[in-house]
């Protein structure tokens, strides 16, 4: 609570027992209006059930790849009157009836298998997640510098591969699904400097049991902030191998212009990391995956094909494009 901004990103690619493919996203953000450093501060701050200095926002999306449909939803709630909030024991983060919540039977400190729940009158998601890989601390032991200057950083960790199973319902159609998810967890008070306008983020799960994360920070001229853009390769054993913007060659190969926001997003890319002989093409599973809510941005399922150390590879993942 002593940090202003906090988020938990769950994204994944799932497949039904009959072969339909889906992407999903469930993200819960917290925005603090006032820092809270102790239990005493919390008691002073919360004078009644209506008052709260913590605001929550959640985004829920499903990409129905076969039917070429993208569904995106948004909810808000205050940390009061049961609208939203986060507790550790039992582990629960929620905005209204969208939740990330451990089982009441889970042992203390153990949140897995972790249920995710989100629903609207038309779309429902119910999943259970279990980690396949260990936690990866991003940046310097979990502190990820995003810009020059004091405080422009976030605490950041990932779980790059979680086995996922459950069901998706779209209207009257119910699909039993399984696949893999990715967790990104960050919290900070100030992260991006004044010269930066957005970022491109990629989370890739390859079929050789290797995962790759890379974020490209962009300045006002749409150039890469070479000093602070960074990535990590997570090998089959779960060990991380960081790399910098100097190690990667990333070029946009196709753009998509939104009819809603008029933003033009670079949705297809070529990505190369020469020092590990990796060369890939990244394409969206569906071009139209823009969140058309209060703050439009692009986030959706992607597909990967290429060569890794002279061996053919493929993969799936998620891509986020912000600030266009």
Phi, psi and omega in degrees: 000346179282355177253150187284316189238139183209141175209154175234117181254120169245120176228155180190166175242128186232155178226139180278167179295340178258009171100357177289142181250143180221149164250154177216156175217133169225114183234134175238123180253145170239135176237114181271132178271344182205134180292142178236116187256348184206168176298327178295318177300319181297317180294320178293324184288323186260083184283336178208174185293342182272337189271137177201143175257014180239123178248139181241146175223142179228144174239135181228130182215147173231131171256113177267097191290317182299316183268003176054050180235137175239123181247128183225135184221159184217143176221152177233153176195151174267156176281063179200155177055026178073011181291319184198166176156180180217133175226156185267321184232108351288153184296121181204129172231129185211155165228109186055236183261015170264127189212154168239110194214128179284160178292141175300339181272356182294144177293152178306129180085354180248113183261353184259149359292139188256117177279139170245137181222131172206143181204152170229175178303334185253328189239135178224144177227128175225117182225156167237132185243140174226135183288134173263325178248157178285173175296136174251118176278117181278157180068215181269095181053037176103353178255114187252109180285123184256339179203164174287156181105149183296131173088352181277071183206168175224151167278130195211125171220162181225155160242111194279348180207116175234125174293139189223134178212152180160222181212152173238135176240128175236112187057240182263002182265126180245129182239127169279128188229157171209160181168214183227146179241169178227134175249128168241129183230122180223150170210144185195172171249319175222125182239299183274138175284171185294339184275352184259142183244348182176190182206161170240125185235134181232133174232110189245133175243108186269158184283359173261018177068029174245140176242149179227131172239136175214135171237133178253113177274136186243140177269186186292344176260012180066022176269154181285132170283096188294332184285334189238350172288141187199168180206180180209141172255130179248114187281181185298333179275354180092005178278144183261149179226096184292153172216162184252176178295335178290341183271351189238144173246114185233123181225137175284137181241348180202143180239156178232127179258123181284132174286339183278302185264347186069005177288147178249112186258135173280100190263344177239145188216158162249135182230131181222133172237091189301325187293342175244012178057047180249128179218121188222156168247133182244128179226150178287143174294335177207131185293320184274089178225042177269132171287115183254063180245213182296326178233101182294136171202167184254129172208124183193175182288143180228164178235146187231138172218145178172206181230138178228111182053046176067020175241135178295136177226161171218173180182176178228168179178199179223151181225136177236131181234116187232139174095024180260000000 
